[in-house]
PDB file of C-alpha atoms in Angstrom:
ATOM      1  CA  MET G 182     120.725  85.259 196.275  1.00 71.00           C
ATOM      2  CA  THR G 183     120.138  85.095 192.521  1.00 83.00           C
ATOM      3  CA  LYS G 184     116.538  85.659 191.529  1.00 93.00           C
ATOM      4  CA  PRO G 185     114.972  82.921 189.327  1.00 94.00           C
ATOM      5  CA  LEU G 186     114.196  85.330 186.464  1.00 98.00           C
ATOM      6  CA  ALA G 187     117.333  87.487 186.646  1.00 96.00           C
ATOM      7  CA  ASN G 188     118.391  88.836 183.236  1.00 95.00           C
ATOM      8  CA  ARG G 189     115.165  87.666 181.596  1.00 98.00           C
ATOM      9  CA  ILE G 190     112.864  89.832 179.487  1.00 98.00           C
ATOM     10  CA  ALA G 191     109.109  89.435 180.068  1.00 98.00           C
ATOM     11  CA  LEU G 192     106.369  90.925 177.905  1.00 98.00           C
ATOM     12  CA  VAL G 193     103.034  91.254 179.727  1.00 98.00           C
ATOM     13  CA  THR G 194      99.922  92.469 177.903  1.00 97.00           C
ATOM     14  CA  GLY G 195      97.041  94.176 179.683  1.00 95.00           C
ATOM     15  CA  ALA G 196      99.493  95.155 182.414  1.00 95.00           C
ATOM     16  CA  SER G 197      97.800  98.330 183.669  1.00 93.00           C
ATOM     17  CA  ARG G 198      95.424  96.594 186.088  1.00 91.00           C
ATOM     18  CA  GLY G 199      94.093  93.302 187.415  1.00 92.00           C
ATOM     19  CA  ILE G 200      95.919  90.040 186.762  1.00 92.00           C
ATOM     20  CA  GLY G 201      98.279  91.600 184.224  1.00 94.00           C
ATOM     21  CA  TYR G 202      99.349  94.296 186.685  1.00 95.00           C
ATOM     22  CA  ALA G 203      99.898  91.797 189.490  1.00 96.00           C
ATOM     23  CA  THR G 204     101.748  89.360 187.216  1.00 97.00           C
ATOM     24  CA  ALA G 205     104.081  92.069 185.957  1.00 98.00           C
ATOM     25  CA  ILE G 206     104.969  92.986 189.544  1.00 97.00           C
ATOM     26  CA  ALA G 207     105.463  89.338 190.541  1.00 97.00           C
ATOM     27  CA  LEU G 208     107.724  88.672 187.541  1.00 98.00           C
ATOM     28  CA  ALA G 209     109.715  91.817 188.309  1.00 98.00           C
ATOM     29  CA  LYS G 210     110.190  90.707 191.930  1.00 97.00           C
ATOM     30  CA  ALA G 211     111.538  87.419 190.534  1.00 97.00           C
ATOM     31  CA  GLY G 212     114.140  89.417 188.626  1.00 97.00           C
ATOM     32  CA  ALA G 213     112.678  89.903 185.142  1.00 98.00           C
ATOM     33  CA  HIS G 214     112.775  93.174 183.242  1.00 98.00           C
ATOM     34  CA  ILE G 215     109.148  93.884 182.361  1.00 98.00           C
ATOM     35  CA  VAL G 216     107.944  95.111 178.991  1.00 98.00           C
ATOM     36  CA  ALA G 217     104.434  96.213 179.904  1.00 98.00           C
ATOM     37  CA  THR G 218     101.717  96.967 177.363  1.00 97.00           C
ATOM     38  CA  ALA G 219      98.262  98.426 177.918  1.00 96.00           C
ATOM     39  CA  ARG G 220      96.006 101.089 176.478  1.00 92.00           C
ATOM     40  CA  THR G 221      96.133 103.160 179.670  1.00 89.00           C
ATOM     41  CA  GLN G 222      99.233 105.313 180.095  1.00 91.00           C
ATOM     42  CA  GLY G 223      98.346 106.235 183.676  1.00 92.00           C
ATOM     43  CA  GLY G 224      97.992 102.602 184.713  1.00 92.00           C
ATOM     44  CA  LEU G 225     101.353 101.775 183.174  1.00 97.00           C
ATOM     45  CA  GLU G 226     103.007 104.621 185.047  1.00 96.00           C
ATOM     46  CA  GLU G 227     101.547 103.359 188.325  1.00 96.00           C
ATOM     47  CA  LEU G 228     102.913  99.920 187.490  1.00 97.00           C
ATOM     48  CA  ASP G 229     106.345 101.365 186.793  1.00 97.00           C
ATOM     49  CA  ASP G 230     106.350 103.149 190.152  1.00 97.00           C
ATOM     50  CA  GLU G 231     105.403  99.936 191.951  1.00 96.00           C
ATOM     51  CA  ILE G 232     108.072  97.871 190.187  1.00 97.00           C
ATOM     52  CA  ARG G 233     110.777 100.454 190.918  1.00 96.00           C
ATOM     53  CA  LYS G 234     109.857 100.472 194.622  1.00 95.00           C
ATOM     54  CA  ASP G 235     111.224  96.934 194.821  1.00 89.00           C
ATOM     55  CA  GLY G 236     114.291  97.710 192.739  1.00 94.00           C
ATOM     56  CA  GLY G 237     112.887  96.281 189.511  1.00 96.00           C
ATOM     57  CA  SER G 238     112.816  97.761 186.031  1.00 97.00           C
ATOM     58  CA  ALA G 239     110.223  98.118 183.298  1.00 97.00           C
ATOM     59  CA  THR G 240     109.734  99.429 179.778  1.00 97.00           C
ATOM     60  CA  LEU G 241     106.281 100.935 179.225  1.00 97.00           C
ATOM     61  CA  VAL G 242     104.565 100.464 175.844  1.00 97.00           C
ATOM     62  CA  PRO G 243     101.178 102.186 175.493  1.00 96.00           C
ATOM     63  CA  LEU G 244      99.542 100.033 172.815  1.00 96.00           C
ATOM     64  CA  ASN G 245      96.085  99.036 171.692  1.00 95.00           C
ATOM     65  CA  LEU G 246      96.498  95.373 170.777  1.00 96.00           C
ATOM     66  CA  THR G 247      94.071  95.752 167.886  1.00 96.00           C
ATOM     67  CA  ASP G 248      96.931  97.675 166.241  1.00 97.00           C
ATOM     68  CA  SER G 249      98.587  94.692 164.540  1.00 97.00           C
ATOM     69  CA  ASP G 250     101.271  96.899 162.995  1.00 98.00           C
ATOM     70  CA  GLY G 251     102.019  98.217 166.484  1.00 98.00           C
ATOM     71  CA  ILE G 252     102.603  94.660 167.713  1.00 98.00           C
ATOM     72  CA  ALA G 253     104.955  94.073 164.782  1.00 98.00           C
ATOM     73  CA  ARG G 254     106.851  97.265 165.634  1.00 98.00           C
ATOM     74  CA  LEU G 255     107.097  96.133 169.248  1.00 98.00           C
ATOM     75  CA  GLY G 256     108.622  92.833 168.116  1.00 98.00           C
ATOM     76  CA  ALA G 257     111.137  94.663 165.957  1.00 98.00           C
ATOM     77  CA  GLY G 258     112.003  96.999 168.823  1.00 97.00           C
ATOM     78  CA  LEU G 259     112.550  94.115 171.229  1.00 98.00           C
ATOM     79  CA  TYR G 260     114.831  92.430 168.708  1.00 97.00           C
ATOM     80  CA  GLU G 261     116.889  95.580 168.233  1.00 97.00           C
ATOM     81  CA  ARG G 262     117.221  96.196 171.965  1.00 97.00           C
ATOM     82  CA  TYR G 263     117.507  92.688 173.423  1.00 97.00           C
ATOM     83  CA  GLY G 264     117.777  90.219 170.544  1.00 97.00           C
ATOM     84  CA  LYS G 265     115.376  87.886 172.344  1.00 98.00           C
ATOM     85  CA  LEU G 266     112.275  87.543 174.497  1.00 98.00           C
ATOM     86  CA  ASP G 267     112.186  85.090 177.396  1.00 98.00           C
ATOM     87  CA  ILE G 268     108.587  85.351 178.598  1.00 98.00           C
ATOM     88  CA  LEU G 269     105.267  86.248 176.988  1.00 98.00           C
ATOM     89  CA  VAL G 270     102.182  86.571 179.186  1.00 98.00           C
ATOM     90  CA  GLY G 271      99.124  87.073 176.968  1.00 98.00           C
ATOM     91  CA  ASN G 272      96.763  88.510 179.541  1.00 95.00           C
ATOM     92  CA  ALA G 273      94.912  91.356 177.796  1.00 94.00           C
ATOM     93  CA  GLY G 274      91.249  90.611 177.172  1.00 93.00           C
ATOM     94  CA  VAL G 275      87.809  92.168 177.037  1.00 93.00           C
ATOM     95  CA  LEU G 276      84.541  90.789 178.353  1.00 91.00           C
ATOM     96  CA  GLY G 277      82.254  92.151 175.664  1.00 90.00           C
ATOM     97  CA  PRO G 278      78.476  92.269 175.943  1.00 90.00           C
ATOM     98  CA  SER G 279      76.332  90.257 178.346  1.00 90.00           C
ATOM     99  CA  SER G 280      73.400  89.574 176.036  1.00 93.00           C
ATOM    100  CA  PRO G 281      71.643  86.801 174.117  1.00 96.00           C
ATOM    101  CA  ILE G 282      73.435  86.020 170.861  1.00 97.00           C
ATOM    102  CA  GLY G 283      70.606  87.388 168.749  1.00 97.00           C
ATOM    103  CA  HIS G 284      70.938  90.792 170.405  1.00 97.00           C
ATOM    104  CA  ILE G 285      74.652  91.207 169.699  1.00 97.00           C
ATOM    105  CA  GLU G 286      75.799  93.277 166.724  1.00 97.00           C
ATOM    106  CA  LEU G 287      78.396  91.757 164.400  1.00 97.00           C
ATOM    107  CA  LYS G 288      80.805  94.629 165.021  1.00 97.00           C
ATOM    108  CA  THR G 289      80.601  94.070 168.769  1.00 97.00           C
ATOM    109  CA  PHE G 290      81.360  90.371 168.311  1.00 97.00           C
ATOM    110  CA  ASN G 291      84.298  91.184 166.040  1.00 97.00           C
ATOM    111  CA  ASP G 292      85.645  93.707 168.548  1.00 97.00           C
ATOM    112  CA  VAL G 293      85.874  90.985 171.216  1.00 97.00           C
ATOM    113  CA  MET G 294      87.549  88.552 168.837  1.00 97.00           C
ATOM    114  CA  ALA G 295      90.026  91.246 167.757  1.00 97.00           C
ATOM    115  CA  VAL G 296      91.407  91.664 171.277  1.00 97.00           C
ATOM    116  CA  ASN G 297      91.016  88.148 172.687  1.00 97.00           C
ATOM    117  CA  VAL G 298      92.043  86.126 169.614  1.00 98.00           C
ATOM    118  CA  SER G 299      93.481  88.103 166.703  1.00 98.00           C
ATOM    119  CA  ALA G 300      95.816  90.157 168.898  1.00 98.00           C
ATOM    120  CA  ASN G 301      97.219  86.990 170.455  1.00 98.00           C
ATOM    121  CA  PHE G 302      97.620  85.476 166.985  1.00 98.00           C
ATOM    122  CA  GLN G 303      99.680  88.505 165.986  1.00 98.00           C
ATOM    123  CA  LEU G 304     101.686  88.311 169.212  1.00 98.00           C
ATOM    124  CA  ILE G 305     102.520  84.688 168.446  1.00 98.00           C
ATOM    125  CA  ARG G 306     103.579  85.552 164.896  1.00 98.00           C
ATOM    126  CA  CYS G 307     105.758  88.459 165.959  1.00 98.00           C
ATOM    127  CA  MET G 308     107.210  87.109 169.204  1.00 98.00           C
ATOM    128  CA  GLU G 309     107.913  83.488 168.273  1.00 98.00           C
ATOM    129  CA  PRO G 310     111.275  84.270 166.618  1.00 98.00           C
ATOM    130  CA  LEU G 311     112.315  86.231 169.721  1.00 98.00           C
ATOM    131  CA  LEU G 312     111.163  83.519 172.124  1.00 98.00           C
ATOM    132  CA  LYS G 313     113.138  80.958 170.139  1.00 98.00           C
ATOM    133  CA  GLN G 314     116.267  83.073 170.670  1.00 98.00           C
ATOM    134  CA  SER G 315     115.866  82.518 174.416  1.00 98.00           C
ATOM    135  CA  ASP G 316     117.463  79.518 176.091  1.00 97.00           C
ATOM    136  CA  ALA G 317     114.092  78.872 177.759  1.00 98.00           C
ATOM    137  CA  GLY G 318     111.249  80.784 176.086  1.00 98.00           C
ATOM    138  CA  ARG G 319     107.977  80.612 177.987  1.00 98.00           C
ATOM    139  CA  ALA G 320     104.482  81.711 176.866  1.00 98.00           C
ATOM    140  CA  VAL G 321     101.393  81.751 179.089  1.00 98.00           C
ATOM    141  CA  PHE G 322      97.934  82.790 177.919  1.00 98.00           C
ATOM    142  CA  ILE G 323      95.147  83.684 180.345  1.00 96.00           C
ATOM    143  CA  THR G 324      91.948  81.817 179.535  1.00 95.00           C
ATOM    144  CA  SER G 325      88.592  81.242 181.238  1.00 92.00           C
ATOM    145  CA  GLY G 326      86.273  78.439 182.270  1.00 87.00           C
ATOM    146  CA  ALA G 327      83.704  80.070 179.983  1.00 87.00           C
ATOM    147  CA  ALA G 328      85.591  78.539 177.045  1.00 90.00           C
ATOM    148  CA  ASN G 329      84.540  74.975 177.814  1.00 89.00           C
ATOM    149  CA  LYS G 330      81.320  75.743 179.677  1.00 88.00           C
ATOM    150  CA  ALA G 331      79.942  77.684 176.680  1.00 87.00           C
ATOM    151  CA  THR G 332      78.465  80.104 179.209  1.00 85.00           C
ATOM    152  CA  ALA G 333      75.151  81.655 178.203  1.00 89.00           C
ATOM    153  CA  TYR G 334      74.899  85.421 177.584  1.00 93.00           C
ATOM    154  CA  VAL G 335      78.674  85.933 177.219  1.00 92.00           C
ATOM    155  CA  SER G 336      79.003  84.054 173.934  1.00 95.00           C
ATOM    156  CA  PRO G 337      81.586  86.331 172.264  1.00 94.00           C
ATOM    157  CA  TYR G 338      83.850  86.079 175.313  1.00 93.00           C
ATOM    158  CA  ALA G 339      83.369  82.314 175.643  1.00 94.00           C
ATOM    159  CA  ALA G 340      83.958  81.738 171.928  1.00 96.00           C
ATOM    160  CA  SER G 341      87.051  83.927 171.934  1.00 96.00           C
ATOM    161  CA  LYS G 342      88.609  82.084 174.860  1.00 95.00           C
ATOM    162  CA  ALA G 343      87.855  78.717 173.227  1.00 95.00           C
ATOM    163  CA  ALA G 344      89.584  79.958 170.086  1.00 97.00           C
ATOM    164  CA  LEU G 345      92.535  81.235 172.131  1.00 97.00           C
ATOM    165  CA  GLU G 346      92.914  77.860 173.820  1.00 96.00           C
ATOM    166  CA  THR G 347      92.991  76.049 170.477  1.00 97.00           C
ATOM    167  CA  LEU G 348      95.450  78.560 169.055  1.00 98.00           C
ATOM    168  CA  ALA G 349      97.804  78.145 172.032  1.00 98.00           C
ATOM    169  CA  ARG G 350      97.561  74.362 171.976  1.00 97.00           C
ATOM    170  CA  ALA G 351      98.336  74.250 168.264  1.00 98.00           C
ATOM    171  CA  TRP G 352     101.342  76.497 168.832  1.00 98.00           C
ATOM    172  CA  ALA G 353     102.496  74.239 171.671  1.00 98.00           C
ATOM    173  CA  GLN G 354     102.413  71.244 169.306  1.00 98.00           C
ATOM    174  CA  GLU G 355     104.268  73.141 166.596  1.00 98.00           C
ATOM    175  CA  THR G 356     107.040  74.098 169.022  1.00 98.00           C
ATOM    176  CA  ALA G 357     107.140  70.896 171.092  1.00 98.00           C
ATOM    177  CA  ASN G 358     110.611  69.998 169.814  1.00 97.00           C
ATOM    178  CA  THR G 359     112.067  73.415 170.649  1.00 98.00           C
ATOM    179  CA  LYS G 360     113.014  75.042 173.949  1.00 97.00           C
ATOM    180  CA  LEU G 361     109.805  77.074 173.882  1.00 98.00           C
ATOM    181  CA  ARG G 362     107.019  76.024 176.278  1.00 98.00           C
ATOM    182  CA  VAL G 363     103.428  77.236 175.711  1.00 98.00           C
ATOM    183  CA  ASN G 364     100.658  76.875 178.296  1.00 98.00           C
ATOM    184  CA  LEU G 365      97.265  78.194 179.350  1.00 98.00           C
ATOM    185  CA  PHE G 366      96.254  79.489 182.765  1.00 96.00           C
ATOM    186  CA  ASN G 367      92.666  79.668 184.026  1.00 93.00           C
ATOM    187  CA  PRO G 368      92.409  81.987 187.053  1.00 91.00           C
ATOM    188  CA  GLY G 369      88.698  81.392 187.677  1.00 73.00           C
ATOM    189  CA  PRO G 370      86.719  84.072 189.549  1.00 66.00           C
ATOM    190  CA  VAL G 371      89.134  86.769 190.726  1.00 67.00           C
ATOM    191  CA  ARG G 372      88.675  90.189 192.315  1.00 65.00           C
ATOM    192  CA  THR G 373      88.996  92.235 189.114  1.00 60.00           C
ATOM    193  CA  ARG G 374      87.060  94.996 187.387  1.00 66.00           C
ATOM    194  CA  MET G 375      85.997  92.558 184.668  1.00 66.00           C
ATOM    195  CA  ARG G 376      84.520  90.184 187.247  1.00 58.00           C
ATOM    196  CA  ALA G 377      82.688  93.040 188.964  1.00 59.00           C
ATOM    197  CA  THR G 378      81.168  94.065 185.627  1.00 68.00           C
ATOM    198  CA  LEU G 379      79.944  90.534 184.959  1.00 58.00           C
ATOM    199  CA  MET G 380      78.745  89.840 188.528  1.00 58.00           C
ATOM    200  CA  PRO G 381      77.848  93.212 190.088  1.00 66.00           C
ATOM    201  CA  GLY G 382      76.036  91.643 193.050  1.00 66.00           C
ATOM    202  CA  GLU G 383      78.961  89.455 194.077  1.00 65.00           C
ATOM    203  CA  ASP G 384      80.917  90.249 197.240  1.00 68.00           C
ATOM    204  CA  PRO G 385      84.493  90.825 196.020  1.00 71.00           C
ATOM    205  CA  ALA G 386      85.824  89.895 199.462  1.00 72.00           C
ATOM    206  CA  THR G 387      84.874  86.280 198.711  1.00 72.00           C
ATOM    207  CA  LEU G 388      87.284  86.164 195.765  1.00 71.00           C
ATOM    208  CA  ASP G 389      91.049  85.733 195.618  1.00 76.00           C
ATOM    209  CA  THR G 390      93.053  88.781 194.580  1.00 89.00           C
ATOM    210  CA  PRO G 391      95.077  89.169 191.373  1.00 89.00           C
ATOM    211  CA  GLU G 392      98.214  89.151 193.540  1.00 92.00           C
ATOM    212  CA  GLN G 393      97.366  85.691 194.854  1.00 91.00           C
ATOM    213  CA  VAL G 394      96.774  84.423 191.328  1.00 94.00           C
ATOM    214  CA  ALA G 395      99.982  85.942 189.957  1.00 94.00           C
ATOM    215  CA  GLU G 396     102.109  83.895 192.341  1.00 95.00           C
ATOM    216  CA  PHE G 397     100.948  80.772 190.484  1.00 96.00           C
ATOM    217  CA  ILE G 398     101.597  82.222 187.031  1.00 97.00           C
ATOM    218  CA  VAL G 399     105.271  82.948 187.751  1.00 98.00           C
ATOM    219  CA  PRO G 400     106.361  79.267 187.954  1.00 97.00           C
ATOM    220  CA  LEU G 401     105.059  78.657 184.406  1.00 98.00           C
ATOM    221  CA  CYS G 402     107.457  81.388 183.240  1.00 98.00           C
ATOM    222  CA  THR G 403     110.658  80.010 184.736  1.00 98.00           C
ATOM    223  CA  PRO G 404     113.359  78.063 182.900  1.00 97.00           C
ATOM    224  CA  ASP G 405     112.660  75.117 185.215  1.00 96.00           C
ATOM    225  CA  TRP G 406     109.128  74.724 183.814  1.00 98.00           C
ATOM    226  CA  THR G 407     109.119  71.874 181.275  1.00 97.00           C
ATOM    227  CA  GLU G 408     105.456  71.165 180.490  1.00 98.00           C
ATOM    228  CA  THR G 409     103.881  72.452 177.262  1.00 98.00           C
ATOM    229  CA  GLY G 410     100.389  72.431 175.820  1.00 97.00           C
ATOM    230  CA  LYS G 411      98.867  72.154 179.297  1.00 97.00           C
ATOM    231  CA  PHE G 412      96.129  73.970 181.203  1.00 95.00           C
ATOM    232  CA  TYR G 413      96.701  75.182 184.755  1.00 95.00           C
ATOM    233  CA  ASP G 414      93.486  75.551 186.750  1.00 94.00           C
ATOM    234  CA  TYR G 415      94.078  77.983 189.593  1.00 93.00           C
ATOM    235  CA  LYS G 416      90.917  77.148 191.542  1.00 93.00           C
ATOM    236  CA  THR G 417      91.900  73.474 191.932  1.00 93.00           C
ATOM    237  CA  ARG G 418      95.672  74.118 191.759  1.00 94.00           C
ATOM    238  CA  THR G 419      95.839  71.452 189.063  1.00 94.00           C
ATOM    239  CA  LEU G 420      97.872  71.137 185.871  1.00 97.00           C
ATOM    240  CA  MET G 421      95.642  69.445 183.304  1.00 94.00           C
ATOM    241  CA  SER G 422      96.047  67.820 179.913  1.00 94.00           C
ATOM    242  CA  PHE G 423      93.402  68.409 177.256  1.00 89.00           C
ATOM    243  CA  ARG G 424      91.222  65.467 176.295  1.00 82.00           C
ATOM    244  CA  ALA G 425      88.871  64.994 173.382  1.00 76.00           C
ATOM    245  CA  PRO G 426      85.139  65.100 174.277  1.00 75.00           C
ATOM    246  CA  ALA G 427      83.653  61.749 175.271  1.00 65.00           C
TER     247      ALA G 427
END
């Protein structure tokens, strides 16, 4: 039986652990060739081993996403090798400090924005031409409820995710008349290292796993997916449209 993502190329950022790792495996099981980026070489190699166990294939790209020239080189390399990109999953992100705003250094704030916003901006710039070469380009960015809740004590993270959401929605509008579909995915609380850092007293057994979440990200990456500029909320299993504040 033909797999739904057979012969498709999927770029997944932050793929060495957590939701990125699980999503890369799920996309590979659906037939996609995975281009996996992360800062951690060891984590990428573990991912490669796991993908190959199921007969899948992956290209490993150790890359710090704050290296904007590195992202540009990745785009050029993908063009030379494949001439297109079918799927972009912008998953990489950092939590940053858990402190009152007045206690946060400017550099620390900028470091969070560099990974969570600026890197995704550069990914959009460099991967859009490749995604438009696909017959069904799909982009999914991982966001957080902190973006609209303006959660106290994680202001850089919350602000960065709000900026990411606006960036993705603007891109969705700009590409609405193309074959490219751009959406956001909010996983909510998940059993990840980032969640454990934020909520050290929480019982991880009460949370869904990244593998469970990844199964709901895959459909947004398929050629059959037609919605754009939407927000999928994993906790409620609901696809939402954005509305202006009342």
